[in-house]
Structure formats: structure tokens, C-alpha cells
Amino acid sequence: MKAFVTNKYGSPDVLELQDVEKPICKDNQVLVNVHATSINYGNIVLLRGTPFVARFAFGITKPKFKIPGGDIAGTIEAVGKNVKNFQVKDEVFGDLSSSGWGGFAEYVAVPENSIALKPKNFSFEEAAALPMAASTSLQALRNKGNVQEGQEVLIYGASGGVGTFAVQIAKALGANVTAVCSTRNVDIIKSLGIDHVIDYKKETIFEKDNTYDLILGVNGYQPISEYLRALKSNGKFILVGGSPKQMPQAMFRSIGNKQINIFMQSHKQEDLKFIKELVEKNQLTAVIDRRFSFNELPNAFKYFEEGHAQGKLVVKVSSEKTH
């Protein structure tokens, strides 16, 4: 099979398209014919080996996981004898970040708890956009933020992969959502049904004189103190990604009665199932900026690192096959 392999840390140019042995699924695994994958910040960390602390998980001097790629969507081609919940021809999507990665390949063998049935109303490419970014949004808002119906929620950095899912999920959880993005992205956010949009090129989050129960800061650069000024008493600020300058500021767990949280996503199959339900209820859609062919994967990384993607970047890996 074809797969993108990395033998050293570096730029997207270290990705090499190679012929490698097709995996065989173990007793507790399924073999997925991967039709599509997508790019996330975690893929950049795994590719470049930065920040350095990540190498304690990914390999100190060179990548421990030779085939990167976390998000997948595809069709099950084979199942191990101990697999209970899936069968051949099932259409699935999944997050491989806790099961060895390997999504940048035509086939991957994964534990059955890494995947869920694909939303019926989504294509494979749309489904591949979901796993890590939508799970990050869901876990940050519901699990860490404990968002309640009627609360005021601000999503700063609303136009990227996580942000476009976060505004929709916060709304689905019953919050009153305010999204912050640049001028070029205002129409995209409004198309998602978000009525309150702040164009940060024209105004700050303070000019509307609103305060918020929860602020989700996605890959932002503002001082943490600015977010805290916009929080209500007992409000929460959750940092997802962010610049190196923000991290030390966010290490303080609270200032007065306002909480500061650094959040990192972890794979949970039940979250994939919840996301699937939101999609099938038409409460969640995928904003896809660009689609790339499999051969163009390094170019997808380069475009992602420019930092201007509107929503997700997806990569078509292989065509659906008839069994």
C-alpha cells in the first residue's frame, strides 16, 4: 500500500510517499481502507517534534510513529475475531492519536474503540474533518467548561478547524455564542447560524461591554489578562493551543474567582458517537477550506502552517472499493 512515512523530524518536506506492507488486523482490531484524512495541530507537533516536550511521547531523536495521521474516515475491510461492534463494509471515522497514529496511509489497523460509525449524511471527506477538532471542541466546552444552557460563551479564534466546530457545539449545548474572527471570516461564521460575531480587526471584545461565563481561546496571541477582563465573576477561560507566550501565563490556575484552564484533547469513542448524533441532527457541519489529493499531503501541511485556513483541510486518500 501507499503511505507517507517520516524517519526524522522536520518540515513537511520530510514526508516521503512510500510503498509499505499492508497491515493485518489483530484479534481486537479492524482494518480500515482509508478514504480521507485531515490536518490538525497535533500532526504538526508529530511532524516537527516541537515543542520539545512532545518528544517524550513521540520519540526523543526521531519519530516513534513512522506513519503520522490521526483523523481517518473509510470502510472496514476486515475485522479481528474479538471485535464485537463492527463488521466488514461498515463506514467509519476515527481518531488514531491514542492508538499509534498511521492515518496517512491507504490502510490502517486500529482497535475498535478508536472509531465510530460515520454520520450517514456526511461524505468521507466531511467525516475525516471531524474526529480530533470536533472532539477538542466538545471536551473543552462540555467536559472542562461545563457549559450550561443560557450561558454566555465567547469563542476567540472561531474560523479555524477547532473554532468552527466550537461555535456550533456551544450553540447545540444551549449557550448564547459570540464568535471572534477576522473580517474575511465573518460571513463563514454567520453561515453557521452564529448571530453575534466580533471582527477583531475592527473592534475588541470589550467594546460591546459584554462579559462571558466561558471564553474559549483557540490558538490566540492575546495576553491572558485581556481574556480575564471579559469574564464574569466565577467565569472560566480555557486555552486550546495558543502561542508560547500564553502558556506561562495560563499556568496560574485562577486569578481571584476566575478560573484559567489549559486543555488538551484525548480520544474518547463516546465523544465520536455524540458528534455523529449532532451531525445527523443537522446541528454540526464541517467547514472545509481546501481538499487535497493524497500526493499533495506535504502541500496541505505547508498551507496549514501559514495559519489562514478557514475551517479544515482534508486529504482524499483512496477511493471506496466494492467488497
CSV table of N, CA and C in Angstrom, one decimal, residues 151-283:
chain,number,residue,atom,x,y,z
A,151,GLN,N,-25.9,30.2,29.1
A,151,GLN,CA,-24.7,30.9,29.4
A,151,GLN,C,-24.2,31.7,28.2
A,152,GLU,N,-23.4,32.7,28.5
A,152,GLU,CA,-22.7,33.5,27.5
A,152,GLU,C,-21.3,32.9,27.3
A,153,VAL,N,-21.1,32.5,26.0
A,153,VAL,CA,-19.8,31.8,25.7
A,153,VAL,C,-19.2,32.6,24.5
A,154,LEU,N,-17.9,32.9,24.7
A,154,LEU,CA,-17.1,33.6,23.6
A,154,LEU,C,-16.1,32.6,23.1
A,155,ILE,N,-16.1,32.5,21.7
A,155,ILE,CA,-15.0,31.6,21.1
A,155,ILE,C,-14.1,32.6,20.4
A,156,TYR,N,-12.9,32.7,20.8
A,156,TYR,CA,-11.9,33.5,20.2
A,156,TYR,C,-11.0,32.7,19.3
A,157,GLY,N,-11.0,33.0,18.0
A,157,GLY,CA,-10.3,32.1,17.0
A,157,GLY,C,-11.3,31.2,16.4
A,158,ALA,N,-12.5,31.7,16.0
A,158,ALA,CA,-13.6,30.9,15.6
A,158,ALA,C,-13.6,30.4,14.2
A,159,SER,N,-12.6,30.8,13.4
A,159,SER,CA,-12.7,30.4,12.0
A,159,SER,C,-11.8,29.2,11.6
A,160,GLY,N,-11.0,28.7,12.5
A,160,GLY,CA,-10.2,27.6,12.2
A,160,GLY,C,-10.9,26.3,12.4
A,161,GLY,N,-10.1,25.2,12.3
A,161,GLY,CA,-10.8,23.9,12.4
A,161,GLY,C,-11.5,23.6,13.7
A,162,VAL,N,-10.8,23.9,14.8
A,162,VAL,CA,-11.5,23.8,16.2
A,162,VAL,C,-12.5,24.8,16.3
A,163,GLY,N,-12.2,26.1,16.0
A,163,GLY,CA,-13.2,27.2,16.2
A,163,GLY,C,-14.5,27.0,15.5
A,164,THR,N,-14.5,26.5,14.2
A,164,THR,CA,-15.8,26.4,13.5
A,164,THR,C,-16.6,25.3,14.1
A,165,PHE,N,-16.0,24.3,14.7
A,165,PHE,CA,-16.8,23.3,15.4
A,165,PHE,C,-17.2,23.8,16.8
A,166,ALA,N,-16.4,24.6,17.4
A,166,ALA,CA,-16.7,25.0,18.8
A,166,ALA,C,-17.9,25.9,18.8
A,167,VAL,N,-18.0,26.8,17.8
A,167,VAL,CA,-19.2,27.8,17.8
A,167,VAL,C,-20.5,27.0,17.7
A,168,GLN,N,-20.4,25.9,16.9
A,168,GLN,CA,-21.6,25.1,16.6
A,168,GLN,C,-22.0,24.3,17.8
A,169,ILE,N,-21.0,23.7,18.4
A,169,ILE,CA,-21.2,22.8,19.6
A,169,ILE,C,-21.7,23.6,20.8
A,170,ALA,N,-21.1,24.8,21.0
A,170,ALA,CA,-21.6,25.6,22.1
A,170,ALA,C,-23.0,26.0,21.9
A,171,LYS,N,-23.4,26.3,20.7
A,171,LYS,CA,-24.8,26.6,20.4
A,171,LYS,C,-25.7,25.4,20.6
A,172,ALA,N,-25.2,24.2,20.2
A,172,ALA,CA,-26.0,23.0,20.4
A,172,ALA,C,-26.2,22.6,21.9
A,173,LEU,N,-25.2,23.1,22.7
A,173,LEU,CA,-25.3,22.8,24.1
A,173,LEU,C,-26.2,23.9,24.8
A,174,GLY,N,-26.7,24.8,24.0
A,174,GLY,CA,-27.7,25.8,24.5
A,174,GLY,C,-27.1,27.1,24.9
A,175,ALA,N,-25.9,27.4,24.6
A,175,ALA,CA,-25.2,28.6,25.0
A,175,ALA,C,-25.6,29.8,24.0
A,176,ASN,N,-25.5,31.0,24.5
A,176,ASN,CA,-25.5,32.2,23.7
A,176,ASN,C,-24.1,32.4,23.2
A,177,VAL,N,-23.8,32.3,21.9
A,177,VAL,CA,-22.5,32.2,21.4
A,177,VAL,C,-22.1,33.5,20.7
A,178,THR,N,-20.9,34.0,21.1
A,178,THR,CA,-20.2,35.1,20.4
A,178,THR,C,-18.9,34.6,19.8
A,179,ALA,N,-18.8,34.8,18.5
A,179,ALA,CA,-17.6,34.3,17.8
A,179,ALA,C,-16.7,35.5,17.5
A,180,VAL,N,-15.4,35.3,17.6
A,180,VAL,CA,-14.4,36.3,17.3
A,180,VAL,C,-13.5,35.8,16.1
A,181,CYS,N,-13.5,36.6,15.0
A,181,CYS,CA,-12.7,36.2,13.9
A,181,CYS,C,-12.3,37.5,13.1
A,182,SER,N,-11.5,37.3,12.0
A,182,SER,CA,-11.1,38.4,11.2
A,182,SER,C,-12.2,38.7,10.2
A,183,THR,N,-12.1,39.9,9.5
A,183,THR,CA,-13.1,40.3,8.5
A,183,THR,C,-13.4,39.3,7.5
A,184,ARG,N,-12.4,38.6,6.9
A,184,ARG,CA,-12.6,37.7,5.8
A,184,ARG,C,-13.4,36.5,6.2
A,185,ASN,N,-13.5,36.2,7.6
A,185,ASN,CA,-14.2,35.0,8.0
A,185,ASN,C,-15.6,35.3,8.6
A,186,VAL,N,-16.0,36.5,8.7
A,186,VAL,CA,-17.3,36.9,9.3
A,186,VAL,C,-18.4,36.2,8.6
A,187,ASP,N,-18.5,36.2,7.3
A,187,ASP,CA,-19.6,35.6,6.6
A,187,ASP,C,-19.6,34.0,6.8
A,188,ILE,N,-18.5,33.4,6.9
A,188,ILE,CA,-18.4,32.0,7.2
A,188,ILE,C,-19.1,31.7,8.5
A,189,ILE,N,-18.7,32.4,9.6
A,189,ILE,CA,-19.3,32.2,10.9
A,189,ILE,C,-20.8,32.5,10.9
A,190,LYS,N,-21.2,33.5,10.3
A,190,LYS,CA,-22.6,33.8,10.2
A,190,LYS,C,-23.4,32.7,9.5
A,191,SER,N,-22.8,32.1,8.5
A,191,SER,CA,-23.4,31.0,7.8
A,191,SER,C,-23.7,29.8,8.7
A,192,LEU,N,-23.0,29.7,9.8
A,192,LEU,CA,-23.1,28.6,10.7
A,192,LEU,C,-24.3,28.8,11.7
A,193,GLY,N,-24.9,30.0,11.6
A,193,GLY,CA,-26.0,30.3,12.5
A,193,GLY,C,-25.6,31.1,13.7
A,194,ILE,N,-24.4,31.6,13.7
A,194,ILE,CA,-24.0,32.4,14.9
A,194,ILE,C,-24.3,33.8,14.6
A,195,ASP,N,-25.1,34.4,15.5
A,195,ASP,CA,-25.6,35.8,15.3
A,195,ASP,C,-24.6,36.9,15.8
A,196,HIS,N,-23.9,36.5,16.8
A,196,HIS,CA,-23.0,37.5,17.5
A,196,HIS,C,-21.6,37.3,17.0
A,197,VAL,N,-21.1,38.1,16.2
A,197,VAL,CA,-19.7,38.0,15.6
A,197,VAL,C,-18.9,39.3,15.8
A,198,ILE,N,-17.7,39.2,16.4
A,198,ILE,CA,-16.9,40.3,16.6
A,198,ILE,C,-15.7,40.2,15.6
A,199,ASP,N,-15.6,41.2,14.8
A,199,ASP,CA,-14.4,41.3,13.8
A,199,ASP,C,-13.3,42.0,14.6
A,200,TYR,N,-12.3,41.2,14.9
A,200,TYR,CA,-11.2,41.7,15.8
A,200,TYR,C,-10.4,42.8,15.1
A,201,LYS,N,-10.5,42.9,13.7
A,201,LYS,CA,-9.8,43.9,13.0
A,201,LYS,C,-10.5,45.3,13.2
A,202,LYS,N,-11.7,45.2,13.6
A,202,LYS,CA,-12.5,46.5,13.7
A,202,LYS,C,-12.8,46.8,15.2
A,203,GLU,N,-12.9,45.9,16.1
A,203,GLU,CA,-13.2,46.1,17.5
A,203,GLU,C,-12.7,45.1,18.4
A,204,THR,N,-12.6,45.4,19.6
A,204,THR,CA,-12.1,44.4,20.6
A,204,THR,C,-13.3,43.7,21.3
A,205,ILE,N,-13.0,42.7,22.1
A,205,ILE,CA,-14.0,42.0,22.8
A,205,ILE,C,-14.6,42.9,24.0
A,206,PHE,N,-14.0,44.0,24.2
A,206,PHE,CA,-14.5,44.9,25.3
A,206,PHE,C,-15.5,46.0,24.8
A,207,GLU,N,-15.5,46.3,23.5
A,207,GLU,CA,-16.2,47.4,23.0
A,207,GLU,C,-17.7,47.2,23.1
A,208,LYS,N,-18.2,45.9,23.2
A,208,LYS,CA,-19.6,45.7,23.3
A,208,LYS,C,-20.1,45.7,24.7
A,209,ASP,N,-19.1,45.9,25.6
A,209,ASP,CA,-19.4,45.9,27.1
A,209,ASP,C,-20.1,44.7,27.6
A,210,ASN,N,-19.8,43.5,27.0
A,210,ASN,CA,-20.4,42.3,27.4
A,210,ASN,C,-19.4,41.5,28.2
A,211,THR,N,-19.8,40.6,29.1
A,211,THR,CA,-18.9,39.7,29.8
A,211,THR,C,-19.5,38.3,29.6
A,212,TYR,N,-18.6,37.3,29.9
A,212,TYR,CA,-18.9,36.0,29.5
A,212,TYR,C,-18.7,35.0,30.6
A,213,ASP,N,-19.5,33.9,30.6
A,213,ASP,CA,-19.4,32.8,31.6
A,213,ASP,C,-18.2,32.0,31.2
A,214,LEU,N,-17.9,31.8,29.9
A,214,LEU,CA,-16.8,31.0,29.5
A,214,LEU,C,-16.2,31.6,28.2
A,215,ILE,N,-14.9,31.7,28.2
A,215,ILE,CA,-14.2,32.1,27.0
A,215,ILE,C,-13.2,31.0,26.6
A,216,LEU,N,-13.4,30.5,25.3
A,216,LEU,CA,-12.5,29.5,24.7
A,216,LEU,C,-11.5,30.2,23.8
A,217,GLY,N,-10.3,30.2,24.2
A,217,GLY,CA,-9.2,30.8,23.4
A,217,GLY,C,-8.5,29.8,22.5
A,218,VAL,N,-8.8,29.9,21.2
A,218,VAL,CA,-8.2,28.9,20.3
A,218,VAL,C,-7.0,29.5,19.5
A,219,ASN,N,-5.8,29.0,19.8
A,219,ASN,CA,-4.6,29.4,19.1
A,219,ASN,C,-4.5,31.0,19.0
A,220,GLY,N,-4.8,31.6,20.2
A,220,GLY,CA,-4.7,33.1,20.2
A,220,GLY,C,-3.4,33.6,20.6
A,221,TYR,N,-3.2,34.9,20.5
A,221,TYR,CA,-2.0,35.6,20.9
A,221,TYR,C,-2.1,36.7,21.9
A,222,GLN,N,-3.4,36.9,22.4
A,222,GLN,CA,-3.6,38.0,23.3
A,222,GLN,C,-3.1,37.6,24.7
A,223,PRO,N,-2.7,38.6,25.5
A,223,PRO,CA,-2.4,38.3,26.9
A,223,PRO,C,-3.6,37.7,27.6
A,224,ILE,N,-3.3,36.8,28.5
A,224,ILE,CA,-4.4,36.1,29.2
A,224,ILE,C,-5.2,37.2,30.0
A,225,SER,N,-4.5,38.2,30.5
A,225,SER,CA,-5.2,39.3,31.2
A,225,SER,C,-6.4,39.9,30.5
A,226,GLU,N,-6.2,40.0,29.1
A,226,GLU,CA,-7.3,40.6,28.3
A,226,GLU,C,-8.6,39.7,28.3
A,227,TYR,N,-8.3,38.4,28.2
A,227,TYR,CA,-9.5,37.5,28.3
A,227,TYR,C,-10.2,37.6,29.7
A,228,LEU,N,-9.4,37.7,30.7
A,228,LEU,CA,-9.9,37.7,32.1
A,228,LEU,C,-10.8,38.9,32.3
A,229,ARG,N,-10.4,40.0,31.7
A,229,ARG,CA,-11.2,41.2,31.8
A,229,ARG,C,-12.6,41.1,31.3
A,230,ALA,N,-12.8,40.2,30.3
A,230,ALA,CA,-14.1,40.0,29.7
A,230,ALA,C,-14.9,38.8,30.3
A,231,LEU,N,-14.3,38.2,31.4
A,231,LEU,CA,-15.0,37.2,32.1
A,231,LEU,C,-15.9,37.7,33.2
A,232,LYS,N,-17.1,37.0,33.4
A,232,LYS,CA,-17.9,37.3,34.5
A,232,LYS,C,-17.2,36.8,35.8
A,233,SER,N,-17.7,37.3,36.9
A,233,SER,CA,-17.3,36.7,38.2
A,233,SER,C,-17.6,35.2,38.2
A,234,ASN,N,-16.6,34.4,38.6
A,234,ASN,CA,-16.6,32.9,38.6
A,234,ASN,C,-16.6,32.4,37.2
A,235,GLY,N,-16.2,33.2,36.2
A,235,GLY,CA,-16.1,32.7,34.8
A,235,GLY,C,-14.9,31.8,34.6
A,236,LYS,N,-14.9,31.2,33.4
A,236,LYS,CA,-13.7,30.3,33.1
A,236,LYS,C,-13.1,30.7,31.8
A,237,PHE,N,-11.8,30.6,31.7
A,237,PHE,CA,-11.1,30.8,30.5
A,237,PHE,C,-10.4,29.5,30.2
A,238,ILE,N,-10.6,29.0,29.0
A,238,ILE,CA,-9.9,27.7,28.6
A,238,ILE,C,-9.1,28.0,27.4
A,239,LEU,N,-7.8,27.6,27.5
A,239,LEU,CA,-6.8,27.8,26.4
A,239,LEU,C,-6.7,26.5,25.6
A,240,VAL,N,-6.9,26.6,24.3
A,240,VAL,CA,-6.7,25.5,23.4
A,240,VAL,C,-5.6,25.9,22.4
A,241,GLY,N,-4.5,25.2,22.5
A,241,GLY,CA,-3.4,25.6,21.6
A,241,GLY,C,-2.8,26.9,22.2
A,242,GLY,N,-2.6,27.9,21.4
A,242,GLY,CA,-2.1,29.2,21.9
A,242,GLY,C,-0.6,29.4,21.6
A,243,SER,N,-0.1,30.6,21.8
A,243,SER,CA,1.2,30.9,21.5
A,243,SER,C,2.1,30.5,22.7
A,244,PRO,N,3.4,30.4,22.5
A,244,PRO,CA,4.3,30.1,23.6
A,244,PRO,C,4.2,31.1,24.7
A,245,LYS,N,4.0,32.4,24.4
A,245,LYS,CA,3.9,33.4,25.4
A,245,LYS,C,2.7,33.2,26.3
A,246,GLN,N,1.6,32.6,25.8
A,246,GLN,CA,0.4,32.4,26.6
A,246,GLN,C,0.5,31.3,27.6
A,247,MET,N,1.3,30.3,27.3
A,247,MET,CA,1.4,29.1,28.1
A,247,MET,C,1.8,29.5,29.6
A,248,PRO,N,3.0,30.2,29.7
A,248,PRO,CA,3.3,30.5,31.1
A,248,PRO,C,2.3,31.3,31.9
A,249,GLN,N,1.6,32.2,31.2
A,249,GLN,CA,0.5,33.0,31.8
A,249,GLN,C,-0.6,32.1,32.2
A,250,ALA,N,-0.9,31.1,31.4
A,250,ALA,CA,-2.0,30.2,31.7
A,250,ALA,C,-1.7,29.2,32.8
A,251,MET,N,-0.5,29.1,33.3
A,251,MET,CA,-0.1,28.2,34.3
A,251,MET,C,-0.8,28.5,35.6
A,252,PHE,N,-1.1,29.8,35.8
A,252,PHE,CA,-1.8,30.2,37.0
A,252,PHE,C,-3.3,29.7,36.9
A,253,ARG,N,-3.7,28.8,37.8
A,253,ARG,CA,-5.0,28.1,37.7
A,253,ARG,C,-6.1,29.1,38.0
A,254,SER,N,-5.9,30.1,38.7
A,254,SER,CA,-7.0,31.1,39.0
A,254,SER,C,-6.5,32.4,39.3
A,255,ILE,N,-7.2,33.4,39.0
A,255,ILE,CA,-6.9,34.8,39.5
A,255,ILE,C,-8.2,35.3,40.1
A,256,GLY,N,-8.2,35.5,41.4
A,256,GLY,CA,-9.4,35.9,42.1
A,256,GLY,C,-10.4,34.7,42.0
A,257,ASN,N,-11.6,35.0,41.5
A,257,ASN,CA,-12.6,33.9,41.4
A,257,ASN,C,-12.8,33.5,39.9
A,258,LYS,N,-11.8,33.9,39.1
A,258,LYS,CA,-11.9,33.5,37.7
A,258,LYS,C,-10.8,32.4,37.4
A,259,GLN,N,-11.3,31.3,36.8
A,259,GLN,CA,-10.5,30.2,36.5
A,259,GLN,C,-9.8,30.2,35.2
A,260,ILE,N,-8.6,29.7,35.2
A,260,ILE,CA,-7.8,29.5,33.9
A,260,ILE,C,-7.5,28.1,33.7
A,261,ASN,N,-7.7,27.5,32.5
A,261,ASN,CA,-7.5,26.1,32.3
A,261,ASN,C,-6.8,26.0,30.9
A,262,ILE,N,-5.7,25.1,30.9
A,262,ILE,CA,-5.1,24.7,29.7
A,262,ILE,C,-5.7,23.3,29.3
A,263,PHE,N,-6.2,23.2,28.1
A,263,PHE,CA,-6.9,22.0,27.7
A,263,PHE,C,-6.1,21.2,26.6
A,264,MET,N,-6.1,19.9,26.7
A,264,MET,CA,-5.6,19.1,25.7
A,264,MET,C,-6.6,17.9,25.4
A,265,GLN,N,-6.9,17.7,24.2
A,265,GLN,CA,-7.9,16.7,23.8
A,265,GLN,C,-7.3,15.3,24.0
A,266,SER,N,-8.2,14.4,24.4
A,266,SER,CA,-7.9,12.9,24.4
A,266,SER,C,-9.0,12.2,23.7
A,267,HIS,N,-8.6,11.1,23.1
A,267,HIS,CA,-9.6,10.3,22.4
A,267,HIS,C,-10.6,9.6,23.3
A,268,LYS,N,-11.9,9.7,23.0
A,268,LYS,CA,-13.0,9.0,23.6
A,268,LYS,C,-14.0,8.6,22.6
A,269,GLN,N,-14.2,7.3,22.5
A,269,GLN,CA,-15.2,6.8,21.4
A,269,GLN,C,-16.6,7.4,21.6
A,270,GLU,N,-17.0,7.5,22.9
A,270,GLU,CA,-18.3,8.1,23.2
A,270,GLU,C,-18.5,9.5,22.6
A,271,ASP,N,-17.4,10.2,22.6
A,271,ASP,CA,-17.5,11.6,22.0
A,271,ASP,C,-17.7,11.5,20.5
A,272,LEU,N,-17.0,10.6,19.8
A,272,LEU,CA,-17.3,10.4,18.4
A,272,LEU,C,-18.7,10.1,18.1
A,273,LYS,N,-19.3,9.3,19.0
A,273,LYS,CA,-20.7,8.9,18.8
A,273,LYS,C,-21.6,10.1,19.0
A,274,PHE,N,-21.3,10.9,20.0
A,274,PHE,CA,-22.1,12.2,20.3
A,274,PHE,C,-21.9,13.1,19.1
A,275,ILE,N,-20.7,13.3,18.6
A,275,ILE,CA,-20.5,14.1,17.4
A,275,ILE,C,-21.3,13.6,16.2
A,276,LYS,N,-21.3,12.3,16.0
A,276,LYS,CA,-22.1,11.7,15.0
A,276,LYS,C,-23.6,12.1,15.1
A,277,GLU,N,-24.1,12.1,16.3
A,277,GLU,CA,-25.5,12.4,16.6
A,277,GLU,C,-25.8,13.9,16.2
A,278,LEU,N,-24.9,14.8,16.6
A,278,LEU,CA,-25.0,16.2,16.3
A,278,LEU,C,-25.1,16.4,14.8
A,279,VAL,N,-24.2,15.7,14.1
A,279,VAL,CA,-24.2,15.9,12.6
A,279,VAL,C,-25.5,15.4,12.0
A,280,GLU,N,-26.0,14.2,12.5
A,280,GLU,CA,-27.2,13.7,11.9
A,280,GLU,C,-28.5,14.5,12.3
A,281,LYS,N,-28.4,15.3,13.4
A,281,LYS,CA,-29.4,16.2,13.7
A,281,LYS,C,-29.3,17.5,13.1
A,282,ASN,N,-28.3,17.7,12.2
A,282,ASN,CA,-28.0,18.9,11.5
A,282,ASN,C,-27.7,20.0,12.4
A,283,GLN,N,-27.0,19.7,13.6
A,283,GLN,CA,-26.6,20.7,14.5
A,283,GLN,C,-25.1,21.0,14.3
